[in-house]
Short mmCIF file of C-alpha atoms in Angstrom, two decimals:
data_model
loop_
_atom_site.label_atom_id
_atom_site.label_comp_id
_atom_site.label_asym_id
_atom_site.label_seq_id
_atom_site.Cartn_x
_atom_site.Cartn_y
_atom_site.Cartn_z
CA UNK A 23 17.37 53.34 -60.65
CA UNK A 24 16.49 54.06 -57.31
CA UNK A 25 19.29 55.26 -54.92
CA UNK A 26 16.90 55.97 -51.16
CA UNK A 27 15.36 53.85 -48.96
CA UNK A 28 12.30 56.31 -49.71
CA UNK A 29 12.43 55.13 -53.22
CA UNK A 30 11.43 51.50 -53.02
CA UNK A 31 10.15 51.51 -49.17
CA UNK A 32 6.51 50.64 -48.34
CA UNK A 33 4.74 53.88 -47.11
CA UNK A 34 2.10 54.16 -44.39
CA UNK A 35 3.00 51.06 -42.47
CA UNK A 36 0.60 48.83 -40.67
CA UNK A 37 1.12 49.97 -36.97
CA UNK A 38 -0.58 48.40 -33.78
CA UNK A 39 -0.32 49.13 -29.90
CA UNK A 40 1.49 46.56 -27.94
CA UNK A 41 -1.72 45.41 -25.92
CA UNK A 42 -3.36 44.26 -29.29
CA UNK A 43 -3.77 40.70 -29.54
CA UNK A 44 -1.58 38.41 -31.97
CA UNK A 45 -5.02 37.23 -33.44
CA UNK A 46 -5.69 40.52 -34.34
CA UNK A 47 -2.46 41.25 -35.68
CA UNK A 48 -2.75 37.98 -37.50
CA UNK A 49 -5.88 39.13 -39.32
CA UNK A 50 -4.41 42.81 -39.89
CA UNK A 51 -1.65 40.72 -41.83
CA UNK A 52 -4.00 38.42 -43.64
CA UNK A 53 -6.13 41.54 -44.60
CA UNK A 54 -3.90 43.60 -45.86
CA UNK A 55 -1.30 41.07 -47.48
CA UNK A 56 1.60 41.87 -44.74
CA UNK A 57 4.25 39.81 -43.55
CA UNK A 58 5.28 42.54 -40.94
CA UNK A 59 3.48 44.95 -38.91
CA UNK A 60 5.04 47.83 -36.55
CA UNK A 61 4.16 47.71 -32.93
CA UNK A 62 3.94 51.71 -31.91
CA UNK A 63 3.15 53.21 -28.80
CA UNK A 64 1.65 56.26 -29.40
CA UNK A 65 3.72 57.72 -31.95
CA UNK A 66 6.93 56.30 -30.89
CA UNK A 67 7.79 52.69 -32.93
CA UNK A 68 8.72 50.32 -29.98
CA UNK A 69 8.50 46.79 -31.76
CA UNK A 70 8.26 44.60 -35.60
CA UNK A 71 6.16 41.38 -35.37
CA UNK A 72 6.52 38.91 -38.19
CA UNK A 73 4.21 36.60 -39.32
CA UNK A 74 6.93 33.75 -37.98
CA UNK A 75 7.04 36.04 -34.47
CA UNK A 76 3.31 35.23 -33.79
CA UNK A 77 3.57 31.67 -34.63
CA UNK A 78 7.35 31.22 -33.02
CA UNK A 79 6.68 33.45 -29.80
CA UNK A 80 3.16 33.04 -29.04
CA UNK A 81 0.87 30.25 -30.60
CA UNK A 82 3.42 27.49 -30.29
CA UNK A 83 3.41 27.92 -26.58
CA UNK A 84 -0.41 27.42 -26.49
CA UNK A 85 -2.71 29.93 -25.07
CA UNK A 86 -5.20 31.51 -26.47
CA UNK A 87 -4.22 33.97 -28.99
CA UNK A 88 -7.20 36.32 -28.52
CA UNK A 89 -5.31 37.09 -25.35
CA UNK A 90 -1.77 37.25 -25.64
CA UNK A 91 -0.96 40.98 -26.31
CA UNK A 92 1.84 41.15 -29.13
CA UNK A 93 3.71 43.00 -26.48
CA UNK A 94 5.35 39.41 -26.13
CA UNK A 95 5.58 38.39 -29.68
CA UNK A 96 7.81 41.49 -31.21
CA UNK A 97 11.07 42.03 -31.37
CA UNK A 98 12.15 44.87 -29.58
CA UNK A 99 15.81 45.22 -30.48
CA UNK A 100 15.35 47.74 -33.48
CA UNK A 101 17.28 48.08 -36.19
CA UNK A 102 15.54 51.58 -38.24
CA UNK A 103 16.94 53.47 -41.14
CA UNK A 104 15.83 56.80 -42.54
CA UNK A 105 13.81 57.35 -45.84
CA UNK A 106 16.93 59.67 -47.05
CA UNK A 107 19.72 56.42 -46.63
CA UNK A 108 20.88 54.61 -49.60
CA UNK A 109 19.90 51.59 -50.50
CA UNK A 110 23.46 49.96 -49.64
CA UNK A 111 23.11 51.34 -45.82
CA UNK A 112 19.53 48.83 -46.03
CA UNK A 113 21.32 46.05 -47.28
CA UNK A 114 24.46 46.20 -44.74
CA UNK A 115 22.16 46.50 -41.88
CA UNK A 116 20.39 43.63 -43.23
CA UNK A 117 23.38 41.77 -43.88
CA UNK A 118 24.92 42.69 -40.24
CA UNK A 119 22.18 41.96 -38.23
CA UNK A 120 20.62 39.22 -39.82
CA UNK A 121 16.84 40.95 -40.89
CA UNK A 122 14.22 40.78 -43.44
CA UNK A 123 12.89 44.05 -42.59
CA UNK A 124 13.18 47.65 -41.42
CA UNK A 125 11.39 49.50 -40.41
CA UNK A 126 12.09 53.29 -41.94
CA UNK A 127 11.95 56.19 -39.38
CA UNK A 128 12.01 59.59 -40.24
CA UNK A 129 12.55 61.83 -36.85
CA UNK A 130 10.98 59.53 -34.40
CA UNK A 131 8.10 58.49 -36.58
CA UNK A 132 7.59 55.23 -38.16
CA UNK A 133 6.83 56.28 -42.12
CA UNK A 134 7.49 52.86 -44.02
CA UNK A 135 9.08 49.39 -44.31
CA UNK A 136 11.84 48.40 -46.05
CA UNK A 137 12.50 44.56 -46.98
CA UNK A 138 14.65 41.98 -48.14
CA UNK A 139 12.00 41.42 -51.13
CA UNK A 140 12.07 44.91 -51.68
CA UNK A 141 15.52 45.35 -52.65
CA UNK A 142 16.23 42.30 -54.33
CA UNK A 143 13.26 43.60 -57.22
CA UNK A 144 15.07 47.06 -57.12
CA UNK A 145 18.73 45.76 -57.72
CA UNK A 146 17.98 42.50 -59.60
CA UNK A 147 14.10 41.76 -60.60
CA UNK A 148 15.29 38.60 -62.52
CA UNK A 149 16.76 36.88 -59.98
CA UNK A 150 14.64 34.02 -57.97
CA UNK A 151 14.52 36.75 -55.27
CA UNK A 152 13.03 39.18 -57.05
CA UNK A 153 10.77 36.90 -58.39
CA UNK A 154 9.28 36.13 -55.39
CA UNK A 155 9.31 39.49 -53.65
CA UNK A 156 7.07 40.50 -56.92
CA UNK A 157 4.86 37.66 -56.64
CA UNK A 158 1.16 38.06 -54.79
CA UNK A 159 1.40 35.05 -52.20
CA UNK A 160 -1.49 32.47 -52.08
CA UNK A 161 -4.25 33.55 -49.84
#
C-alpha cells in the first residue's frame, strides 16, 4: 500500500506560462486527458487551472478565448505538498481547503499532481470514487 504522495502522484505535469491562452490550455487538456494543468513561470509554479476555471473564469464572461491569457483563469492561492508527505497530509489539505488537486513540489519545482481521484483508488478502489477516478472519461 502506498504511504507518499510520490507513490500514487501523477509525474511530469502539464505546465503552461501564464500568457498562454485558455483555448490552448483547453486543447492541452483535451489532448492529453487532463482535468488540471500547472501554470509556471519559468520554473517557479505560480497557478492550477481546472477545466471548470476556464469555463467559470473566462468563457462565461464572453470574449474570445484565443485571447484571454490563463493568467486570469488560475487560481493563484496555492496549496503544494512534497512528493516525500504521506498520503494523510494530501487528504487534510484537501479536506481543509476545499481542493481536488495539488499540485506536488519538490524544492521549488513543480514534479506532479496529486488528486482527489487519485487517492480515493489508492485507499478504497471499490468505492464509487474510485470507480470513477479509474475510469477513462468520454472524449
Amino acid at each position: 500500500m502506498a504511504r507518499h504522495v510520490r507513490d500514487i502522484m501523477t509525474g511530469h505535469p502539464a505546465t503552461v506560462e501564464p500568457q498562454t491562452s485558455v483555448a490552448e490550455v483547453a486543447r492541452i487538456m483535451r489532448d492529453e486527458d487532463l482535468g488540471a494543468v500547472l501554470v509556471t513561470d519559468g520554473d517557479r509554479l505560480c497557478g492550477v487551472v481546472t477545466d471548470r476555471d476556464i469555463v467559470v473564469r473566462a468563457v462565461s464572461w464572453g470574449g474570445d478565448p484565443e485571447r484571454i491569457t490563463v493568467a486570469g483563469a488560475c487560481s493563484d492561492e496555492l496549496v503544494t505538498v512534497g512528493p516525500d508527505e504521506g498520503l494523510a497530509q494530501a487528504v487534510e489539505l484537501m479536506r481543509e481547503y476545499s481542493v481536488r488537486r495539488i499540485p506536488v513540489v519538490d524544492h521549488g519545482q513543480p514534479v506532479g499532481i496529486v488528486s482527489l481521484g487519485d487517492l480515493a483508488m489508492e485507499r478504497d478502489p471499490e468505492s464509487a470514487l474510485g470507480d470513477i477516478g479509474a475510469a477513462r472519461p468520454d472524449a
